[in-house]
XYZ file of C-alpha atoms in Angstrom:
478
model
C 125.013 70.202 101.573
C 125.438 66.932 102.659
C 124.196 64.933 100.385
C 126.372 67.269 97.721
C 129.526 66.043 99.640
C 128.339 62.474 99.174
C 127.776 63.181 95.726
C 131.185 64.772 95.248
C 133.093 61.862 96.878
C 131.240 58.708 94.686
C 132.127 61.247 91.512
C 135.769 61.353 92.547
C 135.994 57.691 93.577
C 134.370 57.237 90.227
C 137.169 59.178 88.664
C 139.781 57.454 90.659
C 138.526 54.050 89.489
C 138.496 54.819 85.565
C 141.821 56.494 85.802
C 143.108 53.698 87.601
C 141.461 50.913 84.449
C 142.666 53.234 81.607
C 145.926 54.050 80.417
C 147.100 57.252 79.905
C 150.524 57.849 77.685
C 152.892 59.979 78.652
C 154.753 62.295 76.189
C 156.986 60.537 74.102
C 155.985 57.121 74.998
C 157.161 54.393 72.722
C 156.080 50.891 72.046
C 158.294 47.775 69.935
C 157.643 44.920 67.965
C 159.808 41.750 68.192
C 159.816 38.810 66.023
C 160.963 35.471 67.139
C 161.247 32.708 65.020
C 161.890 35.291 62.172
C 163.469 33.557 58.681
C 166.792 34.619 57.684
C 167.009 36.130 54.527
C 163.557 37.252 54.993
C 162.494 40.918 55.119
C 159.892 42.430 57.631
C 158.421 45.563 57.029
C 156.066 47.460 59.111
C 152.821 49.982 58.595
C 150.929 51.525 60.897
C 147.639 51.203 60.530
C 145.821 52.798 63.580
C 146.655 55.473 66.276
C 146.039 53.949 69.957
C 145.187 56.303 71.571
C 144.508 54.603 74.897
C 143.779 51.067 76.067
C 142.676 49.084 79.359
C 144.115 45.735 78.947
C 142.315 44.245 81.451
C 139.436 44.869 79.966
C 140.452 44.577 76.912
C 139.564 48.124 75.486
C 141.612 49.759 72.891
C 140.539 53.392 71.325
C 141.915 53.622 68.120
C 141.666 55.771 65.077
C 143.570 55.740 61.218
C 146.247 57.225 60.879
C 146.658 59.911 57.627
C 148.240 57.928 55.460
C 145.374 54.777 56.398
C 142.390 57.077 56.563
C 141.045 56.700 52.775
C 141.636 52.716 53.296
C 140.133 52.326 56.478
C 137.032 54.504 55.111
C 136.907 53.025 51.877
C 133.526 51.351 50.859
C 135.532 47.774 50.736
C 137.029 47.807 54.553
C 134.909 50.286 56.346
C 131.595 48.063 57.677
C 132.691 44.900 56.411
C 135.920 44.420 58.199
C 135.965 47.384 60.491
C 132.946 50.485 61.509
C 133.823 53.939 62.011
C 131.926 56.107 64.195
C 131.282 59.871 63.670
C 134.531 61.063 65.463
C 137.064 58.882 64.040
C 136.849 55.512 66.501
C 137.596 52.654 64.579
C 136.255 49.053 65.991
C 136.602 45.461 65.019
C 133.963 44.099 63.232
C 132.461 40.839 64.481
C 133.321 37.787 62.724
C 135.406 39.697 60.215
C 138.523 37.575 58.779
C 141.509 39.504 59.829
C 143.575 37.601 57.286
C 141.843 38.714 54.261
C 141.568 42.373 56.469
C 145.803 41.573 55.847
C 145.778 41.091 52.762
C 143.645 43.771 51.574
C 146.252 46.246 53.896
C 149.086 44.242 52.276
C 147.909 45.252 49.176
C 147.228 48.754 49.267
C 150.001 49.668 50.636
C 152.514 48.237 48.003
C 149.702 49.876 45.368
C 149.967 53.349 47.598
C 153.354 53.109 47.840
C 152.260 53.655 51.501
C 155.127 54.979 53.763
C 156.480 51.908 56.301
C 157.650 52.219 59.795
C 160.657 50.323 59.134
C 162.073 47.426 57.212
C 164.539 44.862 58.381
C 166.063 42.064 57.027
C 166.547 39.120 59.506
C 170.036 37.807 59.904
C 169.132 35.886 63.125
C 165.923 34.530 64.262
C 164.749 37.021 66.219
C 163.833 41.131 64.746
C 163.036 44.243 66.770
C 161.202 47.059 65.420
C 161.724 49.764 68.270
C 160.506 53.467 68.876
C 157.098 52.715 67.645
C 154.306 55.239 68.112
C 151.848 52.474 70.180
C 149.286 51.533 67.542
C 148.056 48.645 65.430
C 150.681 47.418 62.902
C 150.642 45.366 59.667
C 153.968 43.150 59.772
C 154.474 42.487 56.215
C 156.838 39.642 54.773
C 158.957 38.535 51.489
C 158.071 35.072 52.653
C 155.054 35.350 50.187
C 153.195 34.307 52.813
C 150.526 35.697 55.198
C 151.472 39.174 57.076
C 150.819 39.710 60.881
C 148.479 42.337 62.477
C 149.022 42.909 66.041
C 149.112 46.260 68.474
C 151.809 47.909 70.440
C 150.636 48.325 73.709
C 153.431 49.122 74.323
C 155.300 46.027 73.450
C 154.268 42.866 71.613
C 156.149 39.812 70.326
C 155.235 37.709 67.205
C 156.331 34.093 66.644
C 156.752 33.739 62.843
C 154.699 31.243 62.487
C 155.053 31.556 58.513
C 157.453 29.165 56.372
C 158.782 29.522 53.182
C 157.522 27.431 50.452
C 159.107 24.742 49.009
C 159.283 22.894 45.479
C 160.683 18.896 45.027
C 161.067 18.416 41.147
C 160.837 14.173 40.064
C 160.893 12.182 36.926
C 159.591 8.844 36.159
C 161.549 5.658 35.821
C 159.410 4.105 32.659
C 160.457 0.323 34.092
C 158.972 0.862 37.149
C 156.568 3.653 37.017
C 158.428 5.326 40.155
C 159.368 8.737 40.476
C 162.680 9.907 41.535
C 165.637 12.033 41.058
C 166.620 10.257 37.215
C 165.233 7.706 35.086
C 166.919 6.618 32.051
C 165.240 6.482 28.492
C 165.663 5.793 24.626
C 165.781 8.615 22.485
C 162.063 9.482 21.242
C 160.855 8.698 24.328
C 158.527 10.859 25.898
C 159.718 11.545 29.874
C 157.017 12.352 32.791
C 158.000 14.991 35.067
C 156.018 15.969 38.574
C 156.940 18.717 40.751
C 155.491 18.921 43.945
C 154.947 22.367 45.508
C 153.981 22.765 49.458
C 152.345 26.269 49.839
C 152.437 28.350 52.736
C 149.058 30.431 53.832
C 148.860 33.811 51.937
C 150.906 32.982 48.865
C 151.564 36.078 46.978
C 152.642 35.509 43.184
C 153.572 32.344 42.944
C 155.282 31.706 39.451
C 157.117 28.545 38.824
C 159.746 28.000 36.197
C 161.479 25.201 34.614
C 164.195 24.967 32.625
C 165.139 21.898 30.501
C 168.657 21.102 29.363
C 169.689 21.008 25.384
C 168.731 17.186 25.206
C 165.078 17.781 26.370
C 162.143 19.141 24.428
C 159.224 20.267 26.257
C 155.819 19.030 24.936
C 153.398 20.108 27.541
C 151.892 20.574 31.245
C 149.656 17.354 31.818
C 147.857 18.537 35.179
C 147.484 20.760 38.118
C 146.213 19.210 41.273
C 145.416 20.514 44.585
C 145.810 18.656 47.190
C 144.859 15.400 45.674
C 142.198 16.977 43.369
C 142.381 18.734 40.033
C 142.615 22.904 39.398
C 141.061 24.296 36.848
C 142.896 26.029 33.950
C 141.555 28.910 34.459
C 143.725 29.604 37.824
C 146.801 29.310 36.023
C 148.476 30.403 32.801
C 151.222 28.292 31.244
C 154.010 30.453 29.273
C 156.692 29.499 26.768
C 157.602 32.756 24.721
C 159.027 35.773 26.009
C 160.449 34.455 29.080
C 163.149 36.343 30.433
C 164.884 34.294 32.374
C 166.377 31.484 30.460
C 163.525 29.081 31.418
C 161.607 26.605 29.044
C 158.163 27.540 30.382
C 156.231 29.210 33.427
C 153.016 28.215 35.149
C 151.980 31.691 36.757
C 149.174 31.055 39.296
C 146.391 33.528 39.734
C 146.970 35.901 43.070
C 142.595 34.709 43.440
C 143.858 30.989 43.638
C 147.193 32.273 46.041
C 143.971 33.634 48.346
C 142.650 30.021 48.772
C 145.727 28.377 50.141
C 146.323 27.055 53.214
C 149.490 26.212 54.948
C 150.950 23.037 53.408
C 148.802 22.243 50.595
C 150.101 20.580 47.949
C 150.411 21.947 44.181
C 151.390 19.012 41.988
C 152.280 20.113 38.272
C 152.660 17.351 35.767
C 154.095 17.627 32.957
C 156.205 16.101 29.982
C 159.108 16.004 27.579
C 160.847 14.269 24.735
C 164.382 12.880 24.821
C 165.636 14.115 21.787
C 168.751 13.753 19.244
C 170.502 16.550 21.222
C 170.647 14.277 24.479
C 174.242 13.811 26.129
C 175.477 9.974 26.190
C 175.923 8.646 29.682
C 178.369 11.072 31.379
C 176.429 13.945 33.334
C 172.735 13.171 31.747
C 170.433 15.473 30.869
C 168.846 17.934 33.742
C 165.694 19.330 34.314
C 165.708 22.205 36.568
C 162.518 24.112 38.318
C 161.942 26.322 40.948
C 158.887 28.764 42.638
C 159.442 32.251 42.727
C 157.135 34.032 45.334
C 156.475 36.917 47.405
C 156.242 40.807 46.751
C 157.233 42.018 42.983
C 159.451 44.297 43.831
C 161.471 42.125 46.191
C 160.445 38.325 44.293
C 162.349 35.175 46.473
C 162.858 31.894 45.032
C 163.134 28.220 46.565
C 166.082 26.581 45.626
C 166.824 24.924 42.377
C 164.945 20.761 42.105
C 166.327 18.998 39.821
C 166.198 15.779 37.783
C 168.419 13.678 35.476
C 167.251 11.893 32.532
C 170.066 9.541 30.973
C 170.561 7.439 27.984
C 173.288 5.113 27.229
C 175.549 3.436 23.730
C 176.590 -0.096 23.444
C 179.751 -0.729 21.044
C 179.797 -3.817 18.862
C 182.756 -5.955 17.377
C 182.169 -8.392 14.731
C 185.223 -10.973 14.556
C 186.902 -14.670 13.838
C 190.139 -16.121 14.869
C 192.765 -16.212 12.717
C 194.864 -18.115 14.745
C 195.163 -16.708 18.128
C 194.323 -13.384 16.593
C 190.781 -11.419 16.874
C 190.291 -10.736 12.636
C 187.872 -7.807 12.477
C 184.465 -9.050 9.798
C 182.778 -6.624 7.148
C 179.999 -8.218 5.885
C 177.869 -9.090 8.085
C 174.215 -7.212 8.799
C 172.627 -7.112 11.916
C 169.205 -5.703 13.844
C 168.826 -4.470 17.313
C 165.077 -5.176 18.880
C 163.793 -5.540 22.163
C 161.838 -8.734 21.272
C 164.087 -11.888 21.405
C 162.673 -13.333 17.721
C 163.967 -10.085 16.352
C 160.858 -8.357 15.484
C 160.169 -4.834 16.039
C 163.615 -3.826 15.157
C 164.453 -0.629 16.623
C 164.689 2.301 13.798
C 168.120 4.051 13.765
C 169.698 6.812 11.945
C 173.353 7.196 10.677
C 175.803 9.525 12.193
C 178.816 8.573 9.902
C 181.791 7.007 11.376
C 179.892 3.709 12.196
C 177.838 5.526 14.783
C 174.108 5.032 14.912
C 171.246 6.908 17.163
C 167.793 5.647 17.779
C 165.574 7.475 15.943
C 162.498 10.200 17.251
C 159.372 9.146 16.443
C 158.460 10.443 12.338
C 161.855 10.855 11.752
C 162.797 10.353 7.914
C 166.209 8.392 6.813
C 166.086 5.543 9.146
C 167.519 2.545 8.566
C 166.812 -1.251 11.369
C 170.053 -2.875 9.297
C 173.680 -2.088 9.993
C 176.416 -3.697 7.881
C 179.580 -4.103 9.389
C 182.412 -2.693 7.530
C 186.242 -3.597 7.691
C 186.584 -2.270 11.375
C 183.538 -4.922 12.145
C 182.567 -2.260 14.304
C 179.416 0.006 15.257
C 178.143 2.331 18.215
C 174.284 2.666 18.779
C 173.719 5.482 21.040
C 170.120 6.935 22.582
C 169.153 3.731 24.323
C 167.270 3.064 27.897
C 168.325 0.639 30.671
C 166.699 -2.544 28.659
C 166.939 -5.777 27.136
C 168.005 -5.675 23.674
C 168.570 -8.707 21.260
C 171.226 -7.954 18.372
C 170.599 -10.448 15.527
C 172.498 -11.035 12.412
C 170.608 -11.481 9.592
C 172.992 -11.841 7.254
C 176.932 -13.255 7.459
C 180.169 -11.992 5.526
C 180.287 -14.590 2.360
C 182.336 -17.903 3.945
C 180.984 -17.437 7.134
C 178.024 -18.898 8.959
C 175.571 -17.261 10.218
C 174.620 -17.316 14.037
C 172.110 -19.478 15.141
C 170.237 -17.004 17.689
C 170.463 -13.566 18.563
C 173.106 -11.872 21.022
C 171.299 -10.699 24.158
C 172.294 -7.370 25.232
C 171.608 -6.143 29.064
C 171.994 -2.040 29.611
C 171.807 -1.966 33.817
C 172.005 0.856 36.001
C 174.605 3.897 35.155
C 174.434 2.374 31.798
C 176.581 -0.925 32.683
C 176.660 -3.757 29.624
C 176.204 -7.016 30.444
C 177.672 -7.012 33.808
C 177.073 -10.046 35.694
C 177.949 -10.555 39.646
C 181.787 -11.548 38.530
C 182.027 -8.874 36.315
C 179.567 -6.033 37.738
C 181.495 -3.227 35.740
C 180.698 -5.273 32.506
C 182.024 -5.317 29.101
C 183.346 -2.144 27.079
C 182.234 -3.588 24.069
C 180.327 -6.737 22.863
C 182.499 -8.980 20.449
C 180.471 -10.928 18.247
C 182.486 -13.948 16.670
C 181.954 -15.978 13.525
C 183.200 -19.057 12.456
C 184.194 -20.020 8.942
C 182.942 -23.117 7.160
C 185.404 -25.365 5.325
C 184.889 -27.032 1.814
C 183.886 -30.345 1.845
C 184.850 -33.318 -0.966
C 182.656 -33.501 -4.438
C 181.509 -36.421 -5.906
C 183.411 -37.602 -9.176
C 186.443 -35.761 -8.182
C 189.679 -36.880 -6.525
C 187.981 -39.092 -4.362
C 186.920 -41.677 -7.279
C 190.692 -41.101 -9.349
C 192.971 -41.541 -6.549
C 191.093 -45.899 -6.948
C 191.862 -45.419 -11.034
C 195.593 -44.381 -10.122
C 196.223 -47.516 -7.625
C 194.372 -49.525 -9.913
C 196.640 -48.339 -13.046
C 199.857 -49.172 -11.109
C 199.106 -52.310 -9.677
C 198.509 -53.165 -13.448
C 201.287 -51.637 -14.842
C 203.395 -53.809 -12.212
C 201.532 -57.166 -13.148
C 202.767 -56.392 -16.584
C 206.434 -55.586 -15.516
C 206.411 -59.142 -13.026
C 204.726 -61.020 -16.325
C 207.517 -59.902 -18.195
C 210.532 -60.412 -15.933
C 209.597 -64.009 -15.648
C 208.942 -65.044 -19.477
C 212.701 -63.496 -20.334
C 214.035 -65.609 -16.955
C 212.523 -68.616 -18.631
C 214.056 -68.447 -22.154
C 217.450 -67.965 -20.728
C 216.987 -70.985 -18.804
C-alpha cells in the first residue's frame, strides 16, 4: 500500500510537470498576426494551413494537423514526405532539411489554383498590418509584392518584418559619341539606338512581364540579350512578344515562372535591346521617348514599377546662301552644296526631299535620295534628322558670276541641339549664312585699252596740222 502511494504521487507530479510544459487553449482563444515594415499599396492575404492544436514553447513542440480545406495539399504525393510527414492520426511534422520557401511557393500556388478560402486580406496603408481573431495555427502570409510569402505560427501572437521589396526597373539609352548610357542620347535619322534596362529582382518573383513602349519616331528591331547577373540567360526562359499585345506596348519579354523560382533578392536582369530612329522622329522640342516598365505579382491582382524612361533626340540646321548688295543681305539661287561628316567632303550624307526646301537624312535603303541641294531664290534650306556632330557643308558649285568658296563651312550641332555656339555666343546661331562674293570683269586685250593711244595719237596730229597751218597763212600776210 505504500509503495502504491509512492507510485500515485511520482504519477501526479508527473502529471503536474507536463501540464505545467504544455499549453492548453481555452475556448475561444485567439491568436494575431502583425506585419511591420509592411509596403503600402501592397496587399497581404492570409491561409491557414495547419490547426495547432497545442504547443510547449520552451521546448519548442508544436502538434499540428491540416486543416479541411489544406488536407488534400498537405497529403498530396508532392508535399507529404518531401516537405512535411504525416503520421497515422493526422500529426503533421517538419521535414528535415526541407526548403520552406519552395514549401511557400508550392502553398502560394495552390491556393490561387484552389481558389482556397483566405483568412483575411488587407491592404497596407501604413507600415505596419494586423490580422486579428486568428484560430492559433500555421499561416501562409501571401503578398502582391511578387515576391516571396511568409510562413509563420500563431502561438498566439507573432510579428513579421517584411523583409520583401518591390522590384524595380531603370530604363537607359546609349550616347553613340561616347558609348555611355543615360537618360537621352541624340542620333541621325537611320541610326540604329541601343537601349538597356536594368531590372533588380526581389526573391520569389511571380510573373514577371516587362513591357516597353516606343514613341511614333522609334522602330523596334529587336532584343539583343538577357543577362543575369553579369552572365547570359538562355532563350528558352523567356519569350519575347510583339503582336497581340493589349496594352499599347511595342513588345513584351515574359519570363518563365521556372526562371522567377531561381531568383534571389537583388539580382540583376539586364535586357538589351535596339531601335531605329526613323522618318517619323520629332525635331528637337520634346524628343522621342522610350518607355518600359515590369509588371509582377499575382494575375489576378498584377502591380507594376513605375514608368523608366529615355529620350532619343535629333536636331535641323537652317542654311542661308547670300552677297551684299550694298549694305543689304541679297538671297543666292544657284548655288549646290553637300553636307558630310568628313572635312574633304566625301561621304556626303544621303538626304531626301520634303518640299518647301526642307531635307531629312535618309534611313538606310531608302530610294529617292539625293547628297546635292541647289539653292533656290530664297537661298535657303533646312536639313532635319541629324545627331550632335561635326558636319562640313561644301559648295560644289556657285550661282553663274559668283565664285565659288574655297573650303567647306564647318557646322557644330552641341548639346540640346545648339549650332555653332561658341563661349561668347553659347546659344549659337539660328541659322548659318553662307556668303558669296561676285567677281568683276577684267580689261581684254585689243580693246579700249590699245584705241584710247590711236585717239591721243589722232589729235595730237590733227593739232600739228591746225599749228602748221596757222603759221604758213601768218607768214604770207606778213
Amino acid at each position: 500500500m505504500k509503495h502504491m502511494k509512492k507510485l500515485a504521487s511520482l504519477l501526479l507530479a508527473l502529471v503536474m510537470v507536463l501540464s505545467l510544459g504544455t499549453t492548453a487553449f481555452a475556448e475561444g482563444e485567439t491568436g494575431s498576426i502583425t506585419i511591420n515594415d509592411a509596403v503600402v499599396g501592397q496587399t497581404y492575404t492570409i491561409y491557414q494551413i495547419l490547426d495547432l492544436e497545442s504547443y510547449n514553447e520552451s521546448a519548442n513542440a508544436y502538434a499540428y494537423k491540416a486543416t479541411t480545406a489544406w488536407n488534400t495539399f498537405i497529403n498530396s504525393d508532392a508535399i507529404k514526405g518531401t516537405y512535411m510527414e504525416v503520421d497515422a492520426q493526422g500529426y503533421v511534422t517538419w521535414k528535415d532539411g526541407a526548403d520552406a520557401a519552395a514549401f511557400a511557393k508550392a502553398a502560394q500556388k495552390y491556393a490561387k489554383d484552389n481558389s482556397i478560402a483566405n483568412q483575411g486580406s488587407v491592404t497596407a496603408t501604413t507600415t505596419t498590418v494586423s490580422f486579428t481573431g486568428l484560430d492559433l495555427g500555421y499561416y501562409l502570409v501571401d503578398t502582391t509584392l511578387g515576391t516571396l510569402c511568409s510562413l509563420d505560427t500563431t502561438n498566439p501572437d507573432v510579428v513579421m518584418e517584411e523583409k520583401n521589396e518591390v522590384p524595380t526597373n531603370v530604363k537607359t539609352v546609349e550616347e553613340d559619341s561616347t558609348g555611355n548610357y543615360g537618360e537621352k542620347n541624340d542620333a541621325d535619322i537611320g541610326q540604329t539606338v541601343n537601349f538597356k534596362s536594368t531590372i533588380t529582382a526581389q526573391a520569389g518573383a511571380e510573373n514577371y512581364v516587362f513591357h516597353d513602349t516606343m514613341s511614333a519616331g522609334l522602330t523596334y528591331t529587336g532584343v539583343t540579350g538577357i543577362t543575369l547577373n553579369g552572365t547570359a540567360v538562355d532563350a528558352s526562359n523567356y519569350t519575347v512578344v510583339t503582336e497581340g499585345l493589349t496594352d499599347g506596348c511595342t513588345f513584351e519579354v515574359r519570363f518563365t515562372q521556372a526562371f522567377c523560382d531561381t531568383l534571389k533578392a537583388n539580382d540583376q536582369i539586364v535586357i538589351s535591346y535596339t531601335a531605329t530612329l526613323n522618318e517619323n522622329a520629332v525635331i528637337a522640342g520634346e524628343g522621342n521617348p522610350n518607355t518600359s516598365k515590369l509588371s509582377y505579382g499575382d494575375s489576378s491582382n498584377t502591380k507594376y514599377t513605375p514608368d523608366s524612361q529615355t529620350k532619343t533626340y535629333t536636331w535641323d540646321v537652317d542654311v542661308f546662301k547670300y552677297t551684299m548688295d550694298g549694305e543689304t543681305e541679297k538671297a543666292l539661287a544657284g548655288a549646290t552644296f553637300t553636307l558630310s561628316k568628313n572635312a574633304d567632303g566625301s561621304n556626303p550624307i544621303a538626304l531626301v526631299s520634303e518640299g518647301n526646301n526642307v531635307y531629312r537624312v535618309a534611313k538606310t535603303g531608302e530610294t529617292g535620295t539625293v547628297t546635292e541641294i541647289t539653292t533656290d531664290a530664297t537661298g535657303k534650306f533646312t536639313i532635319k534628322g541629324l545627331d550632335a556632330d561635326t558636319y562640313y557643308l561644301t559648295e560644289t558649285k556657285a550661282p553663274a558670276g559668283y565664285n565659288k568658296l574655297a573650303g567647306p563651312v564647318t557646322i557644330v550641332i552641341g548639346e540640346n541641339g545648339v549650332v555653332n555656339g561658341t563661349t561668347e555666343a553659347p546659344q549659337g546661331v539660328d541659322e548659318v549664312k553662307v556668303l558669296n562674293q561676285s567677281g568683276t570683269e577684267l580689261p581684254s586685250t585689243g580693246g579700249m585699252g590699245t584705241t584710247i593711244f590711236y585717239i591721243i595719237g589722232a589729235i595730237l596730229v590733227i593739232g600739228a596740222a591746225v599749228l602748221l597751218i596757222a603759221r604758213k597763212r601768218m607768214n604770207m600776210k606778213n
